[in-house]
């Protein structure tokens, strides 16, 4: 038997959004460094986020589907596509048996988790949000371990969980606690991110909110604004028309660097964004996605808000005036901004990837030291 097959194998299953894929990437980085082999199973949407995964991660697209999209004909075919994916996963597991299977949520994780359950393989899920997604809610009672990124997480009754925190990518960990330059009469930066796909409401509200700031602040500002493709041109034009120094893109591949240089982050409160903001340690204005399942983005933001590290503005109350007032409250108060940055770092879990990796190793029978905080959900 070759060395390749003597090394332990982790199979990760993750859905097609950055919120699921970034924690999976962080775990892959950690376990590859510890000598594991790592495979990722996802769908075509998830494959878009695999460019940042470390070399050595094996990527496999697997059949899956959801009832949440498409017409009647598409919905009728969902069980067959999921069933096909489960068979595909089982055949793959028979050829190359995983030591542990970890699901990160999203319907593309169904085939691998179902196959692991049928084959009685060690398996666990990691739930990033304060309210679990539908897939993780279903599998919470069907796995050996449930790990949570947000604490507390509203899990099904009777489910015990381990609070690992949300793993952040190596590029974020490298900038953990990066020195914060408080706002002042010198060049400053605002980072605007709306999750992995941008957010239209932020593209509608943030540019005029920034334009309404006092000139003594506005003259020092540079803005990095993530906007959807369909919004990018008008957002760029607005900043240009109002002589605001701004860079607008649908996706920034250097978010950790931009965040560490920013005096303020304006963001949705997806779990990965919240984790990045807290680990790097930056003041933030958070606008939870109003129709997120179970209102989980409001729950995700709670820790930063309670710590005094963030201002949360519900979509129902988001106006140009409210956003501009929040921005001004932070950029005109250097001492308060510094307090927010330090408060964010205090509640961060920069070692979440290591704690999650320790759970994986223990579940696979490798018995590492456990440092994760255990709790009853």
Short mmCIF file of C-alpha atoms in Angstrom, two decimals:
data_model
loop_
_atom_site.label_atom_id
_atom_site.label_comp_id
_atom_site.label_asym_id
_atom_site.label_seq_id
_atom_site.Cartn_x
_atom_site.Cartn_y
_atom_site.Cartn_z
CA UNK A 1 0.00 0.00 0.00
CA UNK A 2 1.38 3.40 -0.98
CA UNK A 3 2.03 6.30 1.39
CA UNK A 4 -0.93 8.13 -0.20
CA UNK A 5 -3.36 5.59 1.21
CA UNK A 6 -1.74 5.38 4.63
CA UNK A 7 -2.45 9.04 5.29
CA UNK A 8 -5.82 9.78 6.96
CA UNK A 9 -8.51 11.12 4.65
CA UNK A 10 -11.01 13.88 5.39
CA UNK A 11 -13.95 14.38 3.04
CA UNK A 12 -15.60 17.79 3.35
CA UNK A 13 -19.00 18.57 1.86
CA UNK A 14 -20.03 22.18 1.44
CA UNK A 15 -22.69 24.23 -0.32
CA UNK A 16 -22.21 26.84 -2.98
CA UNK A 17 -21.67 30.05 -0.99
CA UNK A 18 -18.63 31.63 0.57
CA UNK A 19 -20.25 31.25 3.99
CA UNK A 20 -19.95 27.48 3.70
CA UNK A 21 -16.79 27.32 1.62
CA UNK A 22 -14.46 29.62 3.57
CA UNK A 23 -14.63 27.59 6.82
CA UNK A 24 -14.05 24.45 4.75
CA UNK A 25 -11.01 26.10 3.17
CA UNK A 26 -9.65 26.97 6.62
CA UNK A 27 -10.04 23.37 7.81
CA UNK A 28 -8.38 22.08 4.65
CA UNK A 29 -5.38 24.35 5.21
CA UNK A 30 -5.00 23.12 8.78
CA UNK A 31 -5.35 19.38 8.19
CA UNK A 32 -3.21 19.31 5.04
CA UNK A 33 -0.47 20.90 7.15
CA UNK A 34 -0.93 18.07 9.66
CA UNK A 35 -0.42 15.39 7.02
CA UNK A 36 -4.02 14.54 6.15
CA UNK A 37 -5.41 14.11 2.66
CA UNK A 38 -8.42 16.34 2.04
CA UNK A 39 -11.22 16.02 -0.50
CA UNK A 40 -13.97 18.57 -1.06
CA UNK A 41 -17.32 17.59 -2.56
CA UNK A 42 -19.50 20.44 -3.79
CA UNK A 43 -21.63 21.52 -6.75
CA UNK A 44 -20.99 23.85 -9.68
CA UNK A 45 -21.82 26.92 -7.55
CA UNK A 46 -19.40 25.86 -4.84
CA UNK A 47 -16.68 25.15 -7.40
CA UNK A 48 -16.47 28.91 -8.02
CA UNK A 49 -14.94 29.34 -4.55
CA UNK A 50 -12.31 26.62 -4.77
CA UNK A 51 -9.59 28.82 -6.25
CA UNK A 52 -8.41 29.79 -2.77
CA UNK A 53 -8.20 26.21 -1.47
CA UNK A 54 -4.66 25.03 -0.78
CA UNK A 55 -2.82 22.91 -3.30
CA UNK A 56 -3.39 19.27 -2.49
CA UNK A 57 -7.13 19.60 -1.90
CA UNK A 58 -8.96 17.19 -4.19
CA UNK A 59 -12.11 18.80 -5.62
CA UNK A 60 -15.07 16.72 -6.75
CA UNK A 61 -18.39 17.97 -8.06
CA UNK A 62 -21.27 15.76 -7.01
CA UNK A 63 -24.94 15.64 -8.00
CA UNK A 64 -27.40 17.34 -5.65
CA UNK A 65 -30.43 19.62 -5.81
CA UNK A 66 -32.79 21.74 -3.74
CA UNK A 67 -36.55 22.23 -3.63
CA UNK A 68 -35.96 25.96 -3.16
CA UNK A 69 -35.22 26.67 -6.83
CA UNK A 70 -36.80 25.99 -10.20
CA UNK A 71 -40.28 25.11 -11.37
CA UNK A 72 -42.47 22.08 -10.77
CA UNK A 73 -40.57 19.85 -13.19
CA UNK A 74 -37.28 20.76 -11.54
CA UNK A 75 -38.67 20.06 -8.06
CA UNK A 76 -39.98 16.66 -9.15
CA UNK A 77 -36.47 15.72 -10.18
CA UNK A 78 -34.83 16.72 -6.88
CA UNK A 79 -35.10 13.31 -5.13
CA UNK A 80 -33.59 11.59 -8.16
CA UNK A 81 -30.64 14.00 -8.38
CA UNK A 82 -29.99 13.70 -4.65
CA UNK A 83 -30.25 9.92 -4.85
CA UNK A 84 -27.80 9.90 -7.74
CA UNK A 85 -25.41 12.01 -5.68
CA UNK A 86 -25.67 9.65 -2.69
CA UNK A 87 -24.82 6.67 -4.91
CA UNK A 88 -21.94 8.61 -6.44
CA UNK A 89 -20.62 9.45 -2.97
CA UNK A 90 -20.94 5.87 -1.72
CA UNK A 91 -19.05 4.52 -4.71
CA UNK A 92 -16.31 7.07 -4.09
CA UNK A 93 -16.16 6.18 -0.39
CA UNK A 94 -15.81 2.48 -1.24
CA UNK A 95 -12.86 3.23 -3.51
CA UNK A 96 -11.19 5.56 -1.01
CA UNK A 97 -12.67 5.23 2.47
CA UNK A 98 -12.70 8.48 4.48
CA UNK A 99 -11.59 8.53 8.10
CA UNK A 100 -14.02 11.40 8.75
CA UNK A 101 -16.73 13.16 6.73
CA UNK A 102 -17.57 16.78 7.64
CA UNK A 103 -20.56 18.71 6.29
CA UNK A 104 -20.57 22.51 6.30
CA UNK A 105 -24.18 22.99 5.24
CA UNK A 106 -26.01 23.71 2.03
CA UNK A 107 -27.82 21.15 -0.11
CA UNK A 108 -24.59 20.00 -1.88
CA UNK A 109 -23.51 18.49 1.45
CA UNK A 110 -26.49 16.09 1.49
CA UNK A 111 -25.00 13.29 -0.67
CA UNK A 112 -21.75 12.94 1.28
CA UNK A 113 -23.43 13.10 4.70
CA UNK A 114 -26.15 10.66 3.67
CA UNK A 115 -23.57 8.26 2.23
CA UNK A 116 -21.49 8.51 5.42
CA UNK A 117 -24.58 7.75 7.50
CA UNK A 118 -25.51 4.73 5.38
CA UNK A 119 -21.95 3.40 5.53
CA UNK A 120 -21.63 4.22 9.27
CA UNK A 121 -18.54 6.36 8.76
CA UNK A 122 -17.41 8.88 11.42
CA UNK A 123 -19.19 12.11 10.54
CA UNK A 124 -19.84 15.58 11.86
CA UNK A 125 -21.29 18.90 10.82
CA UNK A 126 -20.13 22.45 11.35
CA UNK A 127 -22.86 25.07 11.58
CA UNK A 128 -21.61 28.58 10.98
CA UNK A 129 -24.73 30.57 11.87
CA UNK A 130 -26.65 31.18 15.08
CA UNK A 131 -29.68 29.49 13.50
CA UNK A 132 -28.86 26.28 11.58
CA UNK A 133 -29.64 25.88 7.92
CA UNK A 134 -32.17 23.26 6.89
CA UNK A 135 -29.61 20.62 5.90
CA UNK A 136 -27.61 20.88 9.11
CA UNK A 137 -30.81 20.91 11.14
CA UNK A 138 -31.78 17.59 9.53
CA UNK A 139 -28.39 15.99 10.04
CA UNK A 140 -27.75 17.33 13.57
CA UNK A 141 -29.19 14.15 15.10
CA UNK A 142 -27.60 11.86 12.52
CA UNK A 143 -23.94 12.71 13.07
CA UNK A 144 -21.40 11.95 15.80
CA UNK A 145 -20.40 15.56 16.51
CA UNK A 146 -21.99 18.97 15.95
CA UNK A 147 -19.58 21.92 15.93
CA UNK A 148 -20.86 25.50 16.07
CA UNK A 149 -19.35 28.74 14.88
CA UNK A 150 -21.78 31.14 16.59
CA UNK A 151 -22.59 30.68 20.25
CA UNK A 152 -25.16 29.92 21.35
CA UNK A 153 -26.67 28.23 18.29
CA UNK A 154 -30.36 27.31 18.24
CA UNK A 155 -30.01 23.58 17.62
CA UNK A 156 -32.73 20.91 17.76
CA UNK A 157 -33.69 19.86 21.28
CA UNK A 158 -31.35 17.30 22.82
CA UNK A 159 -28.44 17.96 20.45
CA UNK A 160 -25.13 18.53 22.22
CA UNK A 161 -22.63 20.80 20.49
CA UNK A 162 -19.04 21.97 20.68
CA UNK A 163 -18.28 25.66 20.24
CA UNK A 164 -15.26 25.86 17.96
CA UNK A 165 -16.00 29.25 16.46
CA UNK A 166 -15.95 29.86 12.71
CA UNK A 167 -12.63 28.89 11.09
CA UNK A 168 -11.03 31.70 9.13
CA UNK A 169 -8.65 31.31 6.23
CA UNK A 170 -4.91 31.49 6.73
CA UNK A 171 -4.78 34.92 5.07
CA UNK A 172 -7.13 36.18 7.80
CA UNK A 173 -5.26 34.45 10.65
CA UNK A 174 -2.03 36.07 9.44
CA UNK A 175 -3.63 39.45 10.09
CA UNK A 176 -5.25 38.57 13.41
CA UNK A 177 -5.20 41.59 15.69
CA UNK A 178 -3.52 43.74 13.03
CA UNK A 179 -2.67 47.17 14.41
CA UNK A 180 -5.58 49.59 14.07
CA UNK A 181 -5.00 53.18 12.95
CA UNK A 182 -7.79 55.25 14.45
CA UNK A 183 -9.72 57.70 12.26
CA UNK A 184 -8.13 61.12 11.91
CA UNK A 185 -7.18 63.92 9.56
CA UNK A 186 -5.22 61.69 7.21
CA UNK A 187 -6.07 59.04 4.56
CA UNK A 188 -8.71 56.59 5.79
CA UNK A 189 -10.35 53.54 4.25
CA UNK A 190 -13.85 52.08 4.30
CA UNK A 191 -14.45 48.50 3.16
CA UNK A 192 -17.97 47.65 1.96
CA UNK A 193 -18.73 43.94 1.57
CA UNK A 194 -22.07 42.25 1.07
CA UNK A 195 -21.24 38.60 1.43
CA UNK A 196 -19.84 36.48 -1.37
CA UNK A 197 -22.14 38.06 -3.97
CA UNK A 198 -22.36 41.65 -2.82
CA UNK A 199 -25.61 43.24 -1.62
CA UNK A 200 -27.84 45.51 -3.69
CA UNK A 201 -29.17 47.39 -0.68
CA UNK A 202 -25.65 48.38 0.34
CA UNK A 203 -24.98 49.54 -3.20
CA UNK A 204 -28.14 51.66 -3.02
CA UNK A 205 -27.54 53.20 0.40
CA UNK A 206 -23.81 53.37 1.13
CA UNK A 207 -22.57 55.62 -1.71
CA UNK A 208 -25.02 58.49 -0.96
CA UNK A 209 -24.45 57.97 2.77
CA UNK A 210 -20.72 58.47 2.27
CA UNK A 211 -21.33 61.46 -0.02
CA UNK A 212 -23.36 63.10 2.79
CA UNK A 213 -20.41 63.03 5.22
CA UNK A 214 -18.74 66.31 6.23
CA UNK A 215 -16.11 67.43 3.74
CA UNK A 216 -13.32 67.24 6.33
CA UNK A 217 -13.92 63.47 6.55
CA UNK A 218 -14.85 62.88 2.93
CA UNK A 219 -11.64 64.40 1.57
CA UNK A 220 -9.60 61.73 3.40
CA UNK A 221 -11.65 58.70 2.39
CA UNK A 222 -10.92 55.86 0.05
CA UNK A 223 -13.66 53.26 -0.44
CA UNK A 224 -13.38 49.61 -1.48
CA UNK A 225 -16.91 48.57 -2.43
CA UNK A 226 -17.97 45.06 -3.38
CA UNK A 227 -20.97 45.26 -5.70
CA UNK A 228 -22.77 42.79 -7.92
CA UNK A 229 -21.95 42.84 -11.62
CA UNK A 230 -25.32 44.40 -12.43
CA UNK A 231 -24.77 47.18 -9.87
CA UNK A 232 -21.09 47.85 -10.41
CA UNK A 233 -21.32 50.44 -13.17
CA UNK A 234 -23.86 52.69 -11.47
CA UNK A 235 -22.04 52.46 -8.12
CA UNK A 236 -18.73 53.35 -9.78
CA UNK A 237 -20.37 56.22 -11.63
CA UNK A 238 -21.92 57.59 -8.43
CA UNK A 239 -18.57 57.68 -6.66
CA UNK A 240 -16.96 59.23 -9.75
CA UNK A 241 -19.66 61.89 -10.12
CA UNK A 242 -19.17 62.94 -6.50
CA UNK A 243 -15.36 62.89 -6.62
CA UNK A 244 -15.11 60.05 -4.07
CA UNK A 245 -11.98 57.91 -4.35
CA UNK A 246 -13.44 54.42 -4.74
CA UNK A 247 -12.67 51.02 -6.19
CA UNK A 248 -15.73 48.94 -7.08
CA UNK A 249 -15.51 45.23 -7.91
CA UNK A 250 -17.84 42.21 -7.78
CA UNK A 251 -15.28 40.31 -5.73
CA UNK A 252 -12.08 41.26 -3.91
CA UNK A 253 -9.58 38.43 -3.60
CA UNK A 254 -7.58 40.36 -1.00
CA UNK A 255 -10.31 41.03 1.58
CA UNK A 256 -8.02 40.31 4.58
CA UNK A 257 -5.51 42.94 3.42
CA UNK A 258 -8.20 45.53 2.72
CA UNK A 259 -9.92 44.83 6.03
CA UNK A 260 -6.70 45.21 8.01
CA UNK A 261 -6.12 48.60 6.35
CA UNK A 262 -9.67 49.86 6.94
CA UNK A 263 -10.87 52.20 9.65
CA UNK A 264 -14.42 50.86 9.17
CA UNK A 265 -16.10 47.81 7.63
CA UNK A 266 -19.68 47.97 6.37
CA UNK A 267 -21.04 44.49 5.81
CA UNK A 268 -23.78 41.95 5.84
CA UNK A 269 -23.52 39.76 8.93
CA UNK A 270 -22.84 36.42 7.34
CA UNK A 271 -20.96 34.12 9.67
CA UNK A 272 -17.67 34.24 7.77
CA UNK A 273 -17.74 38.03 7.47
CA UNK A 274 -18.41 38.37 11.21
CA UNK A 275 -15.55 35.96 11.97
CA UNK A 276 -13.12 37.85 9.73
CA UNK A 277 -14.09 41.21 11.25
CA UNK A 278 -13.63 39.93 14.80
CA UNK A 279 -10.32 38.13 14.17
CA UNK A 280 -8.73 41.11 12.41
CA UNK A 281 -10.47 43.47 14.82
CA UNK A 282 -12.28 46.32 13.08
CA UNK A 283 -15.25 48.56 13.89
CA UNK A 284 -18.21 47.58 11.76
CA UNK A 285 -21.68 48.55 10.66
CA UNK A 286 -23.68 45.37 10.07
CA UNK A 287 -26.84 45.11 8.00
CA UNK A 288 -28.33 41.61 8.43
CA UNK A 289 -29.92 40.08 5.35
CA UNK A 290 -33.62 40.42 6.15
CA UNK A 291 -34.83 37.21 4.52
CA UNK A 292 -32.03 34.95 5.75
CA UNK A 293 -33.46 31.68 7.04
CA UNK A 294 -34.48 32.02 10.68
CA UNK A 295 -33.14 35.59 10.62
CA UNK A 296 -29.76 34.02 11.35
CA UNK A 297 -27.75 37.05 10.27
CA UNK A 298 -29.30 39.11 13.06
CA UNK A 299 -28.22 36.39 15.50
CA UNK A 300 -24.74 36.26 13.94
CA UNK A 301 -24.24 39.98 14.61
CA UNK A 302 -25.32 39.80 18.25
CA UNK A 303 -21.91 39.01 19.71
CA UNK A 304 -20.22 42.00 18.08
CA UNK A 305 -23.13 44.28 18.98
CA UNK A 306 -23.18 43.13 22.63
CA UNK A 307 -19.42 43.64 22.86
CA UNK A 308 -19.73 47.23 21.63
CA UNK A 309 -17.78 46.37 18.48
CA UNK A 310 -20.50 46.95 15.88
CA UNK A 311 -23.54 49.03 15.01
CA UNK A 312 -26.36 46.87 13.67
CA UNK A 313 -28.94 48.44 11.37
CA UNK A 314 -31.91 46.26 10.37
CA UNK A 315 -32.90 46.50 6.72
CA UNK A 316 -36.29 47.86 7.82
CA UNK A 317 -34.53 50.87 9.33
CA UNK A 318 -31.77 51.29 6.78
CA UNK A 319 -31.86 54.73 5.16
CA UNK A 320 -29.17 56.93 3.69
CA UNK A 321 -29.46 59.14 6.77
CA UNK A 322 -29.16 56.26 9.24
CA UNK A 323 -26.11 54.85 7.47
CA UNK A 324 -24.44 58.25 7.19
CA UNK A 325 -25.01 58.94 10.90
CA UNK A 326 -23.52 55.57 11.83
CA UNK A 327 -20.45 56.12 9.65
CA UNK A 328 -19.95 59.60 11.12
CA UNK A 329 -20.36 58.31 14.68
CA UNK A 330 -17.38 56.01 14.16
CA UNK A 331 -15.09 58.10 11.96
CA UNK A 332 -15.50 61.23 14.10
CA UNK A 333 -14.69 59.43 17.36
CA UNK A 334 -11.15 58.01 17.33
CA UNK A 335 -11.33 56.77 20.93
CA UNK A 336 -14.66 55.05 20.33
CA UNK A 337 -13.43 53.49 17.10
CA UNK A 338 -10.37 52.08 18.89
CA UNK A 339 -12.63 50.65 21.60
CA UNK A 340 -14.76 48.95 18.92
CA UNK A 341 -11.69 47.43 17.25
CA UNK A 342 -10.37 46.02 20.52
CA UNK A 343 -13.82 44.77 21.52
CA UNK A 344 -14.10 42.84 18.25
CA UNK A 345 -10.78 41.12 18.90
CA UNK A 346 -11.77 40.20 22.45
CA UNK A 347 -14.64 38.01 21.26
CA UNK A 348 -12.77 36.49 18.31
CA UNK A 349 -11.70 32.86 18.03
CA UNK A 350 -8.63 32.93 15.78
CA UNK A 351 -7.83 29.30 16.66
CA UNK A 352 -11.20 28.01 15.46
CA UNK A 353 -9.63 26.09 12.57
CA UNK A 354 -7.23 24.32 14.95
CA UNK A 355 -10.05 23.51 17.36
CA UNK A 356 -12.20 22.11 14.56
CA UNK A 357 -9.25 20.11 13.25
CA UNK A 358 -8.75 18.68 16.75
CA UNK A 359 -12.37 17.50 16.73
CA UNK A 360 -11.86 15.85 13.35
CA UNK A 361 -8.73 14.07 14.54
CA UNK A 362 -10.38 12.86 17.72
CA UNK A 363 -13.42 11.62 15.79
CA UNK A 364 -11.09 9.79 13.40
CA UNK A 365 -9.34 8.08 16.32
CA UNK A 366 -6.20 10.18 16.39
CA UNK A 367 -6.82 11.67 19.87
CA UNK A 368 -5.22 15.14 19.76
CA UNK A 369 -5.35 17.60 22.62
CA UNK A 370 -8.80 19.19 22.74
CA UNK A 371 -8.95 22.93 23.29
CA UNK A 372 -12.46 23.63 22.02
CA UNK A 373 -15.03 24.87 24.47
CA UNK A 374 -17.77 22.32 24.93
CA UNK A 375 -21.32 23.19 25.84
CA UNK A 376 -24.88 22.02 25.86
CA UNK A 377 -27.03 23.57 23.16
#
